[in-house]
Structure formats: C-alpha cells, structure tokens
Amino acid sequence: MHNAESLARPAVAGSEPRRNALFWRLMDIRISFIPLPVYLLLLGLVAGLLLTKEIKADLPTMIAIIGLGGATCGEMGKRLPFFGKIGGAAIVSAFLPSYIVSLGWVPQDIITPVTTFTKSSNFIYLFVSAVVVGSIFTMDRNLIIKGFAKIFVPLLVGSVLALLAGIAVGMLCGLELRQVLFFVIVPVMGGGLGEGAIPLSVGYGEILGMDSGKILAQFLPIILLGNLVAIMACGALDLVGKRFPHLTGNGRLQMIELLQDATAPGVEKEKRFDSDTVNQVIAAGMCAITLYLAGVLLHALFGLPGPVCMLFIAVLLKLCNAVPQQLEAGAQVLFKFFTTCVTYPLLFANSIAVTHWSELTAAFHIGNVLTITTTVLTLVLTGLVIARKMGMFPIETAIVNGCHSGLGGTGDIAILTAANRMQLLPFAQISTRIGGAITVMGALLILANLPPV
C-alpha cells in the first residue's frame, strides 16, 4: 500500500508472449494495493450489483466494497499536496467517506450493509489482534518489559502538562473551568468511544443528574476533532524523522533496540524474515484469535479491557519463551499483511458506519479547537522532549503519547498509519486504553467530590 507504483515496470523481453505484455504492464499499475485491471473490474461488478440491488452484508461483497473504498481513499490521500506527506491517506480514509455520506452521494444500498457488517463483525478487533501479536511476537523479549515500563513516564508527565495547558488555553478563550476540564480535555484523553466517552457520559449523568445520551452527543465531536489533530501531528512527526534521522528509530521505541539490531548476525535476521510458510502464518492467525477470545473472557469475568488483557497475555507468552521462531516468522507475515492491505479499508468502513460528519463539525468552536489542539500538541511535545532521558527515540515516544488522544483502537490505527509506525501499536494500546482508563476514573472521582454548581 505504501509502495504503490504509478508507472508500470517494463516487461522482461522474451519472458511472456507479446500479446500479454500490455496486460502485465497494466497489472503492475496499482490503485493503492489493487492492480488496475482488477480495480476496474471490481468497480464494474459493484456497480452492477448496486443497480440490481444485490449488495448484501456478506463477507465477500463487503471485502470488495470496503477494499475498493479504502484503496481509492488511500491513493487519493497519498497524492494530496503537503497533506499526502503528513498522513493524508489516513485522514482521507477516516473522514472523506463520512463527508460524502453527509452530502447524500453514497447510495443507501451501500451505507446500510457496510454499517451492518462493520458493527456486527467487529473486524477491527481482528486487525488489532493480528497487529499486536505480530508486533509483540517479533520483539526481543529482554526489551519488552523495559519498553512498557518506560512509556508510562512520558505518558504521565505529558498527561499532567496537557491538562494544565489545555485548561489555561480554554479559560483564556472564555470557557468555564468545569466545561473545559470535564467536557473537552478529559474526553480527548479518555481512551476513545467505548472505553472513554460512554463510561464518562454514564458517570457524568449519574453525578450531575443529566441525560447520559445528551452528554455523549457533546463528547463525540470533541473526540473526533482530537483524533484528527493527533493524526496530523503524528503525520508531521514522520516528516521530522525523515529530516532529522537521529531523532527516530523508524518504528523502534528504545535506542537499545537499534544497537541490538546492528550487532545481530545477518544470518539470523535473514532466517527470521524468510522462514515463513503458509502453516506458520495460519498458526499465527489462530494464535491471534485465541488471544482475542481470552481477552473477551477476561473482560466478561473481571471487567478489564479486552485489548489490554490480550496485549499482556501476548507479552507474558513472549517473556516465558513460549513463542517458537517459526511462529514469530508467521506473526511477522500476518502483521505485514494486515498493515498493508487492511488498514485503509478498515478506516473507510468505520468512517461510513461510525463517524458522522455533523458531529465532527459541531466541535469547530474556536475555544474547543484551540483547547483540543493545545492538549494534543502538549502530549506530543512532552514525549519529544523527555524521550532521550528515558533512553527512547523522541519521534516514536511522541507518537505513542499522541495516541493518548486517539479515538480508541480505530484512532490508534489512523494515527500510526499517518506516522508510518504501525509497529508501535502495542505501546499505543497502553497509551490509549490504560491512560484513558486512569483519566476516566480520575475525572469521575474528582467530579463526584466537587460541590454542585
């Protein structure tokens, strides 16, 4: 997806009959990850199904539709002037479909099945499971705990500074202290929709005696705008990393990881990347599903966030040397497949099914915009500044901190896609889920003990 070619490679002379040369050249032209002839054929078939009202929410049809939509949006965003270099593909995939739906340009016969499929299948959790397993299983076991322990320091410092800076800017813009703190800053850092906005709205409703549905409606545009700012900020960090290579580990969080890669024998690295087989990839996929179901069960039994449970089980397996090298190789192929071919379709589907354009535009009050921007940028800049003291790369640390203002799992995916750092998803999940849970619990405790207005 990120290496799509706009020009066809010349056919090797004599390798194919002359009558096939043009077709192979056309197959080398990609719309994101789809070869041009296949893209055009799929487009025609979907149009035919639409005219005959045969579009259903089944898996093959939905793969075709969201694959086409995601590939188109990704390709468009990648080619935007300036924005294409700071995460334009992720921004377009995450927000353009919602906008054209609001204009009435998308037929209801497409909106309804895509929404049904996205909400009923929960395939975002399949994505998160595959990427988390791929990331954790291919990390060095001796560096995992150090990385997870270290990330809490910039996250905590960044959260406190972002809170103070956001309050100051919000009050300068004329917002009341309670409004800017509990209804702007806390929702932005609350961990997204399911683990953040919904528990917050229910808690606020009980404490303040208000309708939780109305409170949730206020939160949604704030969260969406915060996620958009984080996408753009982290996309810009990718550019900074390319301009100043000494600031980035290119997806590695800790400096010691780069040193270890440099001293690792070349034979071992080659073996690790090339030993994958179909069976190993299938095994890694089933392992990802198993860990996801374990997270679901632990959530049902103890109320802990499922993705966080899954993440810690994966870390535990790695630390206990329970992941053989063959499974690591399969997990790496699985990781590459999902990050290359599933990211933009996932963002496209969620944009149609979940993101409502009217809710996003409702947040464009100058006070909200400045407060949200200040909060997100403070998180990011704090990670950038204190990373070196923690033995971590500034760009990667800043991106993980930025995920604290993400829209849950979908937000993390959009942010990391814009930053070209999907390897950081396990750390982003810590930032979003655990950081968000602490923010929500703290806000509810404080609000419950404040005197009524």
Short mmCIF file of C-alpha atoms in Angstrom, two decimals, residues 9-12 14-28 37:
data_model
loop_
_atom_site.label_atom_id
_atom_site.label_comp_id
_atom_site.label_asym_id
_atom_site.label_seq_id
_atom_site.Cartn_x
_atom_site.Cartn_y
_atom_site.Cartn_z
CA ARG A 9 7.70 -1.79 -14.79
CA PRO A 10 8.83 -2.83 -18.28
CA ALA A 11 8.15 -6.43 -19.16
CA VAL A 12 11.19 -8.65 -19.42
CA GLY A 14 11.04 -12.76 -24.14
CA SER A 15 9.54 -13.71 -20.77
CA GLU A 16 5.91 -13.55 -21.98
CA PRO A 17 4.18 -13.62 -25.37
CA ARG A 18 3.85 -10.19 -26.98
CA ARG A 19 0.05 -10.25 -26.75
CA ASN A 20 0.30 -10.45 -22.91
CA ALA A 21 2.90 -7.68 -22.43
CA LEU A 22 0.35 -4.82 -22.17
CA PHE A 23 -1.79 -6.73 -19.69
CA TRP A 24 1.16 -7.45 -17.41
CA ARG A 25 2.18 -3.80 -17.57
CA LEU A 26 -1.34 -2.79 -16.56
CA MET A 27 -1.24 -5.30 -13.70
CA ASP A 28 1.88 -3.54 -12.41
CA PRO A 37 -7.39 -4.18 -14.17
#
